[in-house]
XYZ file of C-alpha atoms in Angstrom:
265
model
C -9.390 85.116 -79.153
C -8.123 88.049 -77.102
C -10.266 91.140 -76.681
C -9.260 94.054 -79.002
C -7.932 96.271 -76.200
C -5.686 93.487 -74.964
C -4.375 92.892 -78.485
C -3.549 96.594 -78.810
C -1.819 96.604 -75.437
C 0.279 93.581 -76.334
C 1.360 95.253 -79.581
C 2.364 98.577 -78.033
C 5.861 99.231 -76.788
C 5.155 102.749 -75.507
C 2.884 101.740 -72.634
C 3.330 99.734 -69.449
C 2.963 95.984 -69.857
C -0.614 95.215 -70.996
C -1.704 98.840 -70.513
C -4.532 99.627 -72.965
C -3.852 102.701 -75.133
C -7.432 103.875 -74.549
C -10.227 102.958 -72.196
C -10.261 100.804 -69.107
C -10.415 97.027 -68.698
C -13.402 95.599 -66.858
C -12.716 92.615 -64.634
C -14.497 90.533 -62.026
C -14.139 87.744 -59.474
C -16.898 85.240 -60.174
C -15.605 81.875 -58.938
C -17.970 81.976 -55.942
C -20.805 83.836 -57.639
C -24.098 82.080 -56.898
C -25.438 82.499 -60.444
C -22.438 82.358 -62.771
C -20.552 79.763 -60.676
C -17.300 80.522 -62.433
C -18.789 80.283 -65.929
C -17.343 83.303 -67.771
C -19.787 83.250 -70.674
C -22.753 82.896 -68.317
C -21.559 85.834 -66.240
C -21.207 88.044 -69.298
C -24.702 87.107 -70.451
C -26.057 88.084 -67.026
C -24.323 91.473 -66.882
C -24.536 92.184 -70.612
C -20.907 93.245 -70.876
C -17.717 91.614 -72.120
C -14.946 91.550 -69.514
C -11.246 91.735 -70.276
C -9.920 89.938 -67.198
C -10.937 87.651 -64.352
C -9.575 87.213 -60.822
C -8.587 84.202 -58.797
C -6.496 83.641 -55.672
C -3.447 81.415 -55.209
C -1.534 80.750 -52.017
C 2.239 80.924 -52.249
C 3.545 77.364 -52.137
C 0.610 75.988 -54.107
C 0.929 74.913 -57.773
C 0.330 77.345 -60.596
C -3.460 77.330 -61.337
C -3.063 75.978 -64.869
C -6.637 74.805 -65.489
C -8.208 78.073 -64.379
C -5.741 80.159 -66.410
C -6.416 77.964 -69.430
C -10.170 78.561 -68.988
C -9.699 82.321 -68.864
C -7.328 82.354 -71.828
C -9.689 80.240 -73.930
C -12.360 82.881 -73.292
C -10.064 85.574 -74.694
C -9.421 87.309 -71.378
C -6.435 87.996 -69.164
C -5.939 86.180 -65.864
C -5.531 88.217 -62.692
C -3.922 86.117 -59.949
C -3.698 87.359 -56.370
C -0.564 85.454 -55.262
C -0.565 85.493 -51.466
C 2.332 84.454 -49.175
C 0.041 83.786 -46.237
C 2.760 81.785 -44.507
C 4.942 84.877 -44.287
C 7.708 86.433 -46.335
C 10.491 84.079 -45.227
C 9.279 81.495 -47.752
C 9.973 83.790 -50.717
C 13.283 82.882 -52.338
C 14.714 82.291 -55.785
C 14.279 78.525 -55.778
C 12.865 75.652 -57.821
C 9.312 76.363 -56.659
C 9.265 80.003 -57.750
C 11.106 79.301 -61.002
C 8.737 76.440 -61.775
C 5.682 78.572 -61.016
C 6.979 81.313 -63.333
C 7.776 78.805 -66.078
C 4.258 77.373 -65.819
C 2.853 80.905 -66.109
C 4.942 81.468 -69.240
C 3.908 78.134 -70.736
C 0.235 79.072 -70.425
C 0.687 81.799 -73.044
C -2.089 83.797 -71.347
C -1.576 87.449 -70.334
C -1.373 87.419 -66.524
C -1.688 90.250 -64.032
C 0.175 88.978 -60.982
C -0.904 90.799 -57.821
C 1.680 89.663 -55.312
C 1.267 90.148 -51.542
C -1.427 92.813 -51.730
C -2.834 94.864 -48.823
C 0.604 94.747 -47.224
C -0.097 98.054 -45.481
C -2.782 96.405 -43.330
C -1.916 94.620 -40.106
C -4.352 91.811 -41.024
C -1.805 90.352 -43.472
C 0.907 87.849 -42.458
C 3.418 89.710 -44.632
C 2.808 93.136 -43.086
C 4.951 95.046 -40.612
C 8.406 94.950 -42.198
C 8.619 97.165 -45.314
C 12.316 96.519 -45.984
C 11.841 92.741 -45.944
C 8.717 93.078 -48.065
C 10.626 95.071 -50.708
C 13.507 92.574 -50.664
C 11.145 89.652 -51.279
C 9.089 91.504 -53.879
C 12.256 92.220 -55.866
C 13.245 88.537 -55.769
C 9.860 87.580 -57.212
C 10.015 90.375 -59.789
C 13.477 89.253 -60.955
C 12.274 85.681 -61.461
C 9.131 86.738 -63.316
C 11.028 89.120 -65.571
C 13.497 86.373 -66.464
C 11.045 83.504 -66.872
C 7.596 84.886 -67.722
C 7.317 87.774 -70.209
C 3.534 87.339 -70.235
C 3.281 88.382 -66.556
C 2.645 91.991 -65.475
C 3.450 92.689 -61.826
C 0.765 94.546 -59.870
C 1.661 96.146 -56.523
C -1.524 96.735 -54.542
C -2.076 98.274 -51.096
C -5.454 98.585 -49.419
C -6.957 102.070 -49.438
C -6.200 102.451 -45.726
C -4.179 102.956 -43.651
C -2.576 105.520 -45.942
C 0.371 106.660 -43.868
C 2.509 103.563 -44.466
C 1.679 102.796 -48.102
C 4.721 104.439 -49.681
C 7.106 102.614 -47.356
C 6.219 99.319 -49.076
C 6.704 100.465 -52.679
C 9.342 98.235 -54.332
C 10.376 100.802 -56.964
C 9.455 101.539 -60.566
C 11.868 98.954 -61.990
C 9.984 96.168 -60.192
C 6.351 97.213 -60.687
C 4.309 97.293 -63.912
C 0.985 98.496 -62.465
C 0.000 100.099 -59.163
C -3.235 98.804 -57.744
C -5.527 99.596 -54.844
C -8.318 97.620 -53.161
C -11.336 99.681 -52.143
C -14.820 98.877 -50.860
C -17.965 100.915 -50.297
C -19.829 99.728 -47.211
C -22.827 100.976 -45.265
C -21.067 100.365 -41.942
C -17.412 99.714 -41.248
C -16.699 96.389 -39.533
C -20.415 95.589 -39.304
C -20.719 98.150 -36.491
C -23.704 100.514 -36.196
C -21.387 102.999 -34.512
C -19.203 103.222 -37.640
C -21.496 104.451 -40.433
C -19.778 104.716 -43.814
C -22.639 105.323 -46.229
C -21.470 108.889 -46.954
C -17.907 107.804 -47.763
C -16.969 108.717 -51.342
C -14.962 105.934 -53.034
C -13.346 108.483 -55.341
C -12.244 111.120 -52.835
C -11.619 109.025 -49.740
C -10.473 105.699 -51.176
C -8.953 106.103 -54.653
C -7.635 109.655 -54.882
C -4.565 109.344 -52.640
C -3.023 106.375 -54.445
C -3.957 107.828 -57.824
C -2.298 111.174 -57.154
C 0.861 109.523 -55.817
C 1.472 106.971 -58.558
C -0.519 107.678 -61.736
C 2.250 109.712 -63.383
C 4.547 106.711 -63.075
C 2.374 103.648 -63.606
C -1.133 102.729 -64.821
C -3.557 102.321 -61.939
C -5.654 99.229 -61.342
C -8.591 99.036 -58.953
C -7.847 95.415 -58.150
C -10.923 94.847 -56.001
C -14.058 96.937 -55.730
C -17.498 96.128 -54.434
C -20.340 97.944 -52.708
C -22.720 96.515 -50.119
C -25.880 95.139 -51.737
C -27.206 93.506 -48.558
C -26.395 94.926 -45.141
C -26.524 92.440 -42.268
C -26.420 95.240 -39.706
C -29.857 96.439 -40.746
C -30.974 93.112 -42.226
C -32.108 94.360 -45.607
C -31.050 94.846 -49.202
C -29.066 98.005 -49.991
C -29.120 97.630 -53.759
C -29.697 101.332 -54.405
C -26.640 102.162 -52.268
C -24.493 99.697 -54.247
C -25.685 101.004 -57.622
C -25.094 104.621 -56.579
C -21.545 103.975 -55.345
C -20.597 101.875 -58.358
C -22.039 104.467 -60.752
C -20.194 107.295 -58.995
C -16.874 105.477 -59.155
C -17.025 103.928 -62.620
C -18.614 106.994 -64.183
C -15.902 109.342 -62.955
C -12.921 107.277 -64.088
C -12.653 108.676 -67.655
C -13.037 112.273 -66.510
C -11.111 112.490 -63.261
C -8.938 109.383 -63.177
C -7.969 108.678 -66.786
C -4.999 106.510 -65.889
C -7.140 104.020 -64.046
C -6.838 101.413 -66.787
C -8.557 98.497 -65.048
C -11.373 98.176 -62.511
C -12.504 94.831 -61.161
C -15.668 93.888 -59.301
């Protein structure tokens, strides 16, 4: 059974695909969690909160993750799939593989947030460096999904930095259902004592720029967020830091960032 917000979103024609009319979805990635071990009900018992969606990762060229999506759908949640062309953009074409993947997504009957080729603005990704090619390939994928899989919402998601090249990769409103952003609160950048980051505000320095640019056009999704709970640089737990950063971010969403409609740990 789907959660009430998701049912309302599915029934509404005035919002973006799967956008809740009120509130904000909670989501999480738990497949490698040491306690829940991918068990959705166990995770929700631990945290004491129902979640509307769950994340997993799929490499482009691999089969559609049918069993995992079925598990999430049976729990009444939406599936969030980070679909990553780690072999480069040249492999993206309108072919039997992509059509078959989209048809399998449709056959699942589960609401799916498809986060394709995220963090493209960072040079650590194999599909970074050529915005025009990126947009061309994104639009091919979007066309196939729109034709084959009405239960898929397309999520375009840069990393919070670098900021200066983010807009160059935007495929256009006709090809994007949600705009996402990945942000992290860390005690030190890159595990380096010379790069302290504990004073960095996830709202002002990580979320605000993307929100101000796109929130009038599309709902905003924080596709990945976490805060350091154990810092290897200093060799100790930083639980209070993590709680403070998470509280600051989540607590401010309704007041300052009302069109953030999904945040995922």
